[in-house]
Tab-separated table of C-alpha atoms and ligand atoms in Angstrom:
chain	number	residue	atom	x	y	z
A	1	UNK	CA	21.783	-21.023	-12.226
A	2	UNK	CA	19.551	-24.339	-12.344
A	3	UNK	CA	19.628	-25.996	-8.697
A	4	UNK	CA	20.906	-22.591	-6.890
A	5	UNK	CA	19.686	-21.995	-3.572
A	6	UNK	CA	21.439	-19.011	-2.001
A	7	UNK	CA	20.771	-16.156	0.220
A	8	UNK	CA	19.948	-12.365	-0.987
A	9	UNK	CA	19.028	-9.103	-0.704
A	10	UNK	CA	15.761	-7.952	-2.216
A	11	UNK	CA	16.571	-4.510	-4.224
A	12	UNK	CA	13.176	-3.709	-5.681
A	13	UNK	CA	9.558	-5.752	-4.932
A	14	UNK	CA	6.765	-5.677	-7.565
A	15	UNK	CA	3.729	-6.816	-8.448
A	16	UNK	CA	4.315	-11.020	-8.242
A	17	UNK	CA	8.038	-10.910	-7.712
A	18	UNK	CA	11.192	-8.979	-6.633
A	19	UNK	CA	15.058	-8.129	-7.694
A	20	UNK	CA	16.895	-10.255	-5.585
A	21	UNK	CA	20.960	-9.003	-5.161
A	22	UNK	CA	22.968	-12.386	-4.112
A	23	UNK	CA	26.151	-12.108	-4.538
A	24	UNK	CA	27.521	-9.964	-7.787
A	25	UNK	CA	24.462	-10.749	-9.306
A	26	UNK	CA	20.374	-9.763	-9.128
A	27	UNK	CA	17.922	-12.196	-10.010
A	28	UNK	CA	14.436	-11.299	-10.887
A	29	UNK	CA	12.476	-14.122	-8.235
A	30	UNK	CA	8.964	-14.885	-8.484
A	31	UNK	CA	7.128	-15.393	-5.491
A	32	UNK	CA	6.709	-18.903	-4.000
A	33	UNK	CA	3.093	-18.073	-2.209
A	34	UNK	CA	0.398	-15.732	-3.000
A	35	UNK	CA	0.419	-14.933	1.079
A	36	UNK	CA	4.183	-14.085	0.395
A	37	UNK	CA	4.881	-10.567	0.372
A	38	UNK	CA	8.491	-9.388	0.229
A	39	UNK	CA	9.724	-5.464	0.870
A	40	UNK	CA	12.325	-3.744	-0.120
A	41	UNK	CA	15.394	-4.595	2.192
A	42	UNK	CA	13.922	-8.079	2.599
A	43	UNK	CA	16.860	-10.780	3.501
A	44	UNK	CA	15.424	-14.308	1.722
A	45	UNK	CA	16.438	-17.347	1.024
A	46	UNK	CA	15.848	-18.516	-2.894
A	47	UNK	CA	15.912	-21.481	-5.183
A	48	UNK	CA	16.139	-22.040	-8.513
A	49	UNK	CA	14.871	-25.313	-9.270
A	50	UNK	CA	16.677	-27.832	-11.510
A	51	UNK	CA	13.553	-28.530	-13.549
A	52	UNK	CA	12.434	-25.036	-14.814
A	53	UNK	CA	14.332	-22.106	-15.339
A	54	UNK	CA	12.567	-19.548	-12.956
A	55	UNK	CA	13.709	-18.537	-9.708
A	56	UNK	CA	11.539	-18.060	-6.687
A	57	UNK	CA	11.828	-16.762	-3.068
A	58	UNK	CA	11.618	-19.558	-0.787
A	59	UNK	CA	11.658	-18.012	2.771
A	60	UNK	CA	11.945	-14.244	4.499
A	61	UNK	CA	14.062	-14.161	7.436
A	62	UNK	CA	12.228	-12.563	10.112
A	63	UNK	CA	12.608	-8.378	9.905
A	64	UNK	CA	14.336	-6.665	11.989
A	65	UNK	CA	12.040	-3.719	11.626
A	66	UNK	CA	9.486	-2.768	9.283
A	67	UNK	CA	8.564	1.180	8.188
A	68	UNK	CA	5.325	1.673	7.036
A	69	UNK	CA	2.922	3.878	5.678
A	70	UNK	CA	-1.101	4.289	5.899
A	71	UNK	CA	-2.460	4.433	2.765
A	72	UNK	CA	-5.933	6.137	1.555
A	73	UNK	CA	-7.945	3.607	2.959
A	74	UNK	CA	-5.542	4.095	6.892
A	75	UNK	CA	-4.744	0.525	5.973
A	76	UNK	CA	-0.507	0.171	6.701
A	77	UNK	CA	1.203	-0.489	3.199
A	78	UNK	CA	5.169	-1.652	3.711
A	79	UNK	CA	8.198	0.952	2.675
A	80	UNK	CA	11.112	-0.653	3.232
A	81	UNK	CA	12.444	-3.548	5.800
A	82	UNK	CA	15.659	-3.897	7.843
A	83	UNK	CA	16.212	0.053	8.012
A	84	UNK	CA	18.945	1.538	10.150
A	85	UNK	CA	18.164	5.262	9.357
A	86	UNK	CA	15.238	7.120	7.841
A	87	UNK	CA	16.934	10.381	6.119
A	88	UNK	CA	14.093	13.003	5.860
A	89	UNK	CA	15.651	14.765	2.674
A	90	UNK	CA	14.084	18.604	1.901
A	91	UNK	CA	15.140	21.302	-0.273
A	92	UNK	CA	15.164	25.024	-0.894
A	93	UNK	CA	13.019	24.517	-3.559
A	94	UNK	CA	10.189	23.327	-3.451
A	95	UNK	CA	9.255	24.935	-0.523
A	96	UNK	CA	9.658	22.497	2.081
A	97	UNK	CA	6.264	20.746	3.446
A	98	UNK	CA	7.395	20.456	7.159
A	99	UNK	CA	4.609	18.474	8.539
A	100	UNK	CA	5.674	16.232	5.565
A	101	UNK	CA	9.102	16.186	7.790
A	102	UNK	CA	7.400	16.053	10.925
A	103	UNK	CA	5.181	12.753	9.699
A	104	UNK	CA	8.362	10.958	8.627
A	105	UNK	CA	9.911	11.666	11.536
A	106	UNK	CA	7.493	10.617	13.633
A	107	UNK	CA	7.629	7.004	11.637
A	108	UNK	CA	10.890	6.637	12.249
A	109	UNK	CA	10.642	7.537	16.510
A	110	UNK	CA	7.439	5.004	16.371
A	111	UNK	CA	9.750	2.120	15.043
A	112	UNK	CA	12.827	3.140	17.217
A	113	UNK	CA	15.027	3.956	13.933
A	114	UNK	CA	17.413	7.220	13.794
A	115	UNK	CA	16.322	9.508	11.629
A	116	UNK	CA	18.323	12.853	10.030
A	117	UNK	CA	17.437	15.623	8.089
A	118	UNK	CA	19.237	16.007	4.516
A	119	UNK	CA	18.857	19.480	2.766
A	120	UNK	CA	19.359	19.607	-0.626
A	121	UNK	CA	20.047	22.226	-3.069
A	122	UNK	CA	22.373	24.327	-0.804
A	123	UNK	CA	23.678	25.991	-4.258
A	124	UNK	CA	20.767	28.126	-3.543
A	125	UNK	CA	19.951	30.625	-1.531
A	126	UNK	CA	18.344	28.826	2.096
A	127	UNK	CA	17.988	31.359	4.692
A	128	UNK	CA	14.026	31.435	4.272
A	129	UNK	CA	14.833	27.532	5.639
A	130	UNK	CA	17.464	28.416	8.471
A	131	UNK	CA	14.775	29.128	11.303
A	132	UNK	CA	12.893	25.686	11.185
A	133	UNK	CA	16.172	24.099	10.713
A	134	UNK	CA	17.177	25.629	13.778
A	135	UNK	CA	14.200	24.035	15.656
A	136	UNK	CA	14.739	20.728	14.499
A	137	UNK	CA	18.465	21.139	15.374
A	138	UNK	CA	16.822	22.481	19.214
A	139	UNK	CA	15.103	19.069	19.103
A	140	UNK	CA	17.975	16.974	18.254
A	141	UNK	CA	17.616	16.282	14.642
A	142	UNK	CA	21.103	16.212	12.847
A	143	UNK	CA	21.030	17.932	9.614
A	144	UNK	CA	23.349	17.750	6.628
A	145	UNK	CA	23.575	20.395	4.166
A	146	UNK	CA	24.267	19.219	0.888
A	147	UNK	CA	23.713	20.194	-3.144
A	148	UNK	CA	24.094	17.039	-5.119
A	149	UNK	CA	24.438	19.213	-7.998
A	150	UNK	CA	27.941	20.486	-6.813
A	151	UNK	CA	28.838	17.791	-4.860
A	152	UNK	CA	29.048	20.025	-1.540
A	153	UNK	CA	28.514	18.030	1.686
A	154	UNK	CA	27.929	14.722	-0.410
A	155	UNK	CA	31.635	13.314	1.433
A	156	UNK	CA	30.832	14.443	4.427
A	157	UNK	CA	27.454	12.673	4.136
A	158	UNK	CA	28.645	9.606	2.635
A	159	UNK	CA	30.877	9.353	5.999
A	160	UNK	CA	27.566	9.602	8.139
A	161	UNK	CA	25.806	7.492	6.849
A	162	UNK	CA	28.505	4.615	6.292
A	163	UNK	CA	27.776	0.974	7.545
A	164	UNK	CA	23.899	1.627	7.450
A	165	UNK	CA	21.261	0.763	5.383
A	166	UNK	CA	20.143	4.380	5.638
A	167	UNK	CA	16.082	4.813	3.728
A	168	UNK	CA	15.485	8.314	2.178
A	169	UNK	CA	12.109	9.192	2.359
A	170	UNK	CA	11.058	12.943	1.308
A	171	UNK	CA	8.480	14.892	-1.470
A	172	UNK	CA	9.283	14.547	-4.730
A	173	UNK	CA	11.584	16.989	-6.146
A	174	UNK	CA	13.723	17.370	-3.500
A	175	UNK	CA	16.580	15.233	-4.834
A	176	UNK	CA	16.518	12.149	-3.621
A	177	UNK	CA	17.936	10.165	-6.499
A	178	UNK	CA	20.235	12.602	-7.629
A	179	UNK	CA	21.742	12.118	-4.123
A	180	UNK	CA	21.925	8.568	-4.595
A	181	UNK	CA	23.617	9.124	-7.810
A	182	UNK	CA	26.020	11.366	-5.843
A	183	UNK	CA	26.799	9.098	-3.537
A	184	UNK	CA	27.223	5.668	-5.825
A	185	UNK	CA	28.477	6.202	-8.986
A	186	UNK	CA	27.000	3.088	-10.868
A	187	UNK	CA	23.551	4.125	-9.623
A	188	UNK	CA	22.733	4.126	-13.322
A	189	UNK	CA	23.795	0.414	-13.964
A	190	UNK	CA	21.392	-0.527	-10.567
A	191	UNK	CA	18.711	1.219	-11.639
A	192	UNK	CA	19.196	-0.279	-14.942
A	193	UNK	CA	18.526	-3.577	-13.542
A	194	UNK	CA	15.876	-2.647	-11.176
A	195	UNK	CA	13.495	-0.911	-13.956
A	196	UNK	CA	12.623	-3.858	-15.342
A	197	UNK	CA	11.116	-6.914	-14.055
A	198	UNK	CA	11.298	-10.725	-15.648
A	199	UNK	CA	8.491	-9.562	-18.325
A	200	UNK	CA	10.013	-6.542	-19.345
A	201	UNK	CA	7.596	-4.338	-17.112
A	202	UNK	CA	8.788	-1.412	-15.677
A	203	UNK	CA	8.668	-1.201	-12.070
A	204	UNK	CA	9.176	2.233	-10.747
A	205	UNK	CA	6.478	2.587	-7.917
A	206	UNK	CA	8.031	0.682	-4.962
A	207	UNK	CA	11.250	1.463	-3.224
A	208	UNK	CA	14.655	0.688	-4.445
A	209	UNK	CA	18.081	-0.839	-2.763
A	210	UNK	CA	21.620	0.560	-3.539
A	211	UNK	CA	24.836	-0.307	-2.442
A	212	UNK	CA	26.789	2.670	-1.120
A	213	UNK	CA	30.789	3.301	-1.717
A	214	UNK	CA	31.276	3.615	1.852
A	215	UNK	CA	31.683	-0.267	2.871
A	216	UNK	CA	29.913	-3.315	2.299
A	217	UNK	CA	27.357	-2.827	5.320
A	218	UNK	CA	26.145	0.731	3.343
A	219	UNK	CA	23.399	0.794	1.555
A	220	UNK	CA	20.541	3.296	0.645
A	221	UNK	CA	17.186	2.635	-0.536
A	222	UNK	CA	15.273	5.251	-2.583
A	223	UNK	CA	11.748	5.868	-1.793
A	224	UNK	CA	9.666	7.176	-4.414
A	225	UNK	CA	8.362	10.688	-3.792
A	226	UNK	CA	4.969	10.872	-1.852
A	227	UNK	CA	3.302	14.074	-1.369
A	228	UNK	CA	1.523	12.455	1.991
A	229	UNK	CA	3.218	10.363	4.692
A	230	UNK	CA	1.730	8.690	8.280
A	231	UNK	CA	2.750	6.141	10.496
A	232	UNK	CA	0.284	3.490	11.217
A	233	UNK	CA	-0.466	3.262	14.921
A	234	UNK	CA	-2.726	1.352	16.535
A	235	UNK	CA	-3.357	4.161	19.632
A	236	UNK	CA	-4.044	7.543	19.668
A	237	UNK	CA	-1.526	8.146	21.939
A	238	UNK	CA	1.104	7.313	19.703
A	239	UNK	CA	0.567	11.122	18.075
A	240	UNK	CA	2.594	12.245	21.371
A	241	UNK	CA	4.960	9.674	21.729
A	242	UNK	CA	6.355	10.995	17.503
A	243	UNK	CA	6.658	14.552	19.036
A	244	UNK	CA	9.563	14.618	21.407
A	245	UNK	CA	9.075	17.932	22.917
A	246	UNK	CA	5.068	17.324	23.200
A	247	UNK	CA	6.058	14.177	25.273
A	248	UNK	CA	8.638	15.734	27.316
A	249	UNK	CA	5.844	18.997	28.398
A	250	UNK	CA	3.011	16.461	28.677
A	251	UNK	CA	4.769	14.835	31.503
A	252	UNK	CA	3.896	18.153	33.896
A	253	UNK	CA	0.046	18.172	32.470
A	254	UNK	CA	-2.858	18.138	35.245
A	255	UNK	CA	-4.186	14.819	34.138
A	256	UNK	CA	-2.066	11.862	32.819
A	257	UNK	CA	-4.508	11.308	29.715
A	258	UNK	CA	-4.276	15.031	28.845
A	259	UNK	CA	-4.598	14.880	24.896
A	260	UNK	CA	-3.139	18.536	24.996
A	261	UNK	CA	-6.366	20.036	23.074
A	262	UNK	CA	-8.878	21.490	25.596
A	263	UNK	CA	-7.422	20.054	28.740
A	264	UNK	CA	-7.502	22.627	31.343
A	265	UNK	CA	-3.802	22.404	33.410
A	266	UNK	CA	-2.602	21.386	30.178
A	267	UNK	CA	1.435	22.050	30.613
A	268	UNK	CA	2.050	21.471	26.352
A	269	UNK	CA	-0.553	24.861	25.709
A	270	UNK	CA	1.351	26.328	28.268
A	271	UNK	CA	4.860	25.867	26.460
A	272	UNK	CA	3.214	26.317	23.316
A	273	UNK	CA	1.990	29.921	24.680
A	274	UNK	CA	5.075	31.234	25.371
A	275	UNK	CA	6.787	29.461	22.508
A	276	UNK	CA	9.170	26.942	23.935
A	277	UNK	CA	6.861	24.512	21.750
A	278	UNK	CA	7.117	25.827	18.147
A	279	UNK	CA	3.505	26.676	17.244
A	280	UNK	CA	3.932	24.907	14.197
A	281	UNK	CA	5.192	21.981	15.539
A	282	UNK	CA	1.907	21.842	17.313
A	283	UNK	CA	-0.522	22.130	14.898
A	284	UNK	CA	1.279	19.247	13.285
A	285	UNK	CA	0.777	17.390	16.235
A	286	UNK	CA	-2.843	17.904	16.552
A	287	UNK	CA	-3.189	16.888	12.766
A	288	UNK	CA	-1.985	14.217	13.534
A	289	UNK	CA	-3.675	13.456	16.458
A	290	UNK	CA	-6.823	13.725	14.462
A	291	UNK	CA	-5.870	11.408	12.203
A	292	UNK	CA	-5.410	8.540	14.652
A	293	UNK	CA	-8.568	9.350	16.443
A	294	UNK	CA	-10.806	9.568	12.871
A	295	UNK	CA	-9.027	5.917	12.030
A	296	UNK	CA	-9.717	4.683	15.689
A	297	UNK	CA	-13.136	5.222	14.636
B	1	GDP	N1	19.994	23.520	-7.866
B	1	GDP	C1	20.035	22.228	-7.579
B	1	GDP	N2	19.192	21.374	-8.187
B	1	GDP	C2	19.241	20.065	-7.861
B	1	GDP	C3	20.152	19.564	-6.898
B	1	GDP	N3	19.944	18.245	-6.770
B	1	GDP	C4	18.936	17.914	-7.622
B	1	GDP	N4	18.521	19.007	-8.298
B	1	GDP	C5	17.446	19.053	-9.315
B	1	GDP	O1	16.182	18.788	-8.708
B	1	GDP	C6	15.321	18.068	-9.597
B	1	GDP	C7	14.733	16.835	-8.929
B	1	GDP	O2	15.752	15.908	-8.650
B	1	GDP	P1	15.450	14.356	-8.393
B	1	GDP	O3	16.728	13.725	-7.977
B	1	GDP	O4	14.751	13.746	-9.542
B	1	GDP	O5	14.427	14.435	-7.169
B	1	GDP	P2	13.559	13.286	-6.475
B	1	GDP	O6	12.181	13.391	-7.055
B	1	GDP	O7	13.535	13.614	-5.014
B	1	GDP	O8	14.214	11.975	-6.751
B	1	GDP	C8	16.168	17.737	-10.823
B	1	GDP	O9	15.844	18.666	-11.827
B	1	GDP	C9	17.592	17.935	-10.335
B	1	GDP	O10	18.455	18.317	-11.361
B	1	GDP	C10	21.058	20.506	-6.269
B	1	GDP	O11	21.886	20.187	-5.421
B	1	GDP	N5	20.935	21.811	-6.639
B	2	MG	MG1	13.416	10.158	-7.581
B	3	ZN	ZN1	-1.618	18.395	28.018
């Protein structure tokens, strides 16, 4: 490997260094700078230098997008890089956490990347589900029902979501890995690879890059489980532009700042009123809202 310099993938980031896939192969790379961070998704450039044996990312090529989260302190903290589609997975049980689904969802409309909704677990009974599934569908959110466990859906899906480097985000216990094991069958032998870093050290807390069946353009990248998800934004305003039926009513509001709270002439209380806003949609909104204007403070 001494005197390589080649192009990769990176699979996994962690503390000092990151999994790099090039080729058949993944090298554990350390980092060349301390101002160097590489994400999950990352495309680099690295070396391994003739006079030592470690390896070492040498450059990023720029990103073609970036999804982020806000962390506790509201300062953003990078997911994954180079994302085509964010799938928002749920699951009968647990009970679904739909402003969860609403926050992710709003990530991905902030950083102009599709997003679908994956339900798990469809071996089980899911009509308690079936009416907010309905208003996503309303909304234009495509949906796959799956159970990983039986394998039902899981060819249909890996179809969908072939010749994309698809992200899925989602609480934890919904599935998420056991529908990337579903959909790659040496998922064990990745992860293998990917739970250890140079030193031994397990590294289980950032993100992690699989290649799909489907082609050699598929990928997915497990997220671990979060029980909290928001966007960054650096405006208030971007609360409306994640809701797509709050933006679409706001457009008839009395004033063109309407924040759709107290506003009187305020066409989004209207629709929410007579329900062709989901009320729950709405109070997600406004949490959210809230959020951006207690870190614009
Ligand atoms: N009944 C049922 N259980 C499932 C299905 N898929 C996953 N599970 C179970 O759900 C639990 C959490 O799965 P896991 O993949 O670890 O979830 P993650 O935390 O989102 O990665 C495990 O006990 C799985 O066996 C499914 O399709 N049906
Ligand atoms: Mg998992
Ligand atoms: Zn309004």
């Amino acid at each position: 490997m001494k005197g390589t310099r080649a192009s990769g993938i990176v699979l996994a980031s962690y503390g000092r260094g990151a999994l790099v896939q090039s080729g058949q192969t993944a090298v554990h790379c350390a980092l060349a700078g301390r101002k160097q961070r590489v994400v999950c998704g990352d495309r680099v450039v690295w070396v391994c230098a003739p006079a030592d044996d470690g390896c070492s990312v040498e450059s990023i090529e720029p990103r073609r997008n970036l999804l982020e989260r806000i962390d506790a302190r509201g300062r953003a903290e990078p997911v994954a890089a180079n994302i085509d589609c964010l799938a928002i997975v749920v699951a009968v049980a647990p009970v679904p956490d739909w402003f969860l689904v609403d926050r992710y969802w709003a990530g991905a409309l902030l950083k102009d990347i599709a997003a679908v909704l994956i339900v798990n677990k469809c071996d089980l009974a899911s009509d308690a589900l079936q009416s907010e599934l309905a208003n996503y569908g309303a909304l234009g959110l495509a949906c796959h029902e799956v159970a990983s466990l039986t394998g039902a859906g899981i060819a249909e899906l890996n179809q969908a979501l072939a010749d994309q480097v698809t992200l899925l985000v989602g609480q934890s216990g919904v599935g998420k890995s056991s529908i990337v094991n579903a959909l790659t069958p040496d998922a064990a032998a990745q992860t293998a690879e990917l739970t250890r870093d140079a030193e031994g050290r397990h590294t289980t807390t950032t993100a992690r890059w699989y290649r799909l069946r489907s082609g050699a353009n598929s990928a997915i990248v497990d997220a671990p489980g979060v029980r909290d998800f928001a966007p960054p934004a650096s405006i208030v305003r971007a609360a409306e532009r994640s809701f797509i039926e709050i933006h679409r009513f706001g457009l008839d509001c009395r004033f063109n700042d309407c924040h759709h709270l107290q506003e009187p002439g305020c066409a989004v209380r209207a629709a929410v009123s007579s329900e062709r806003i989901a009320p729950r949609r709405y109070e997600s909104y406004r949490r959210l809202h809230r959020l951006y204007e207690r870190l614009a403070r």
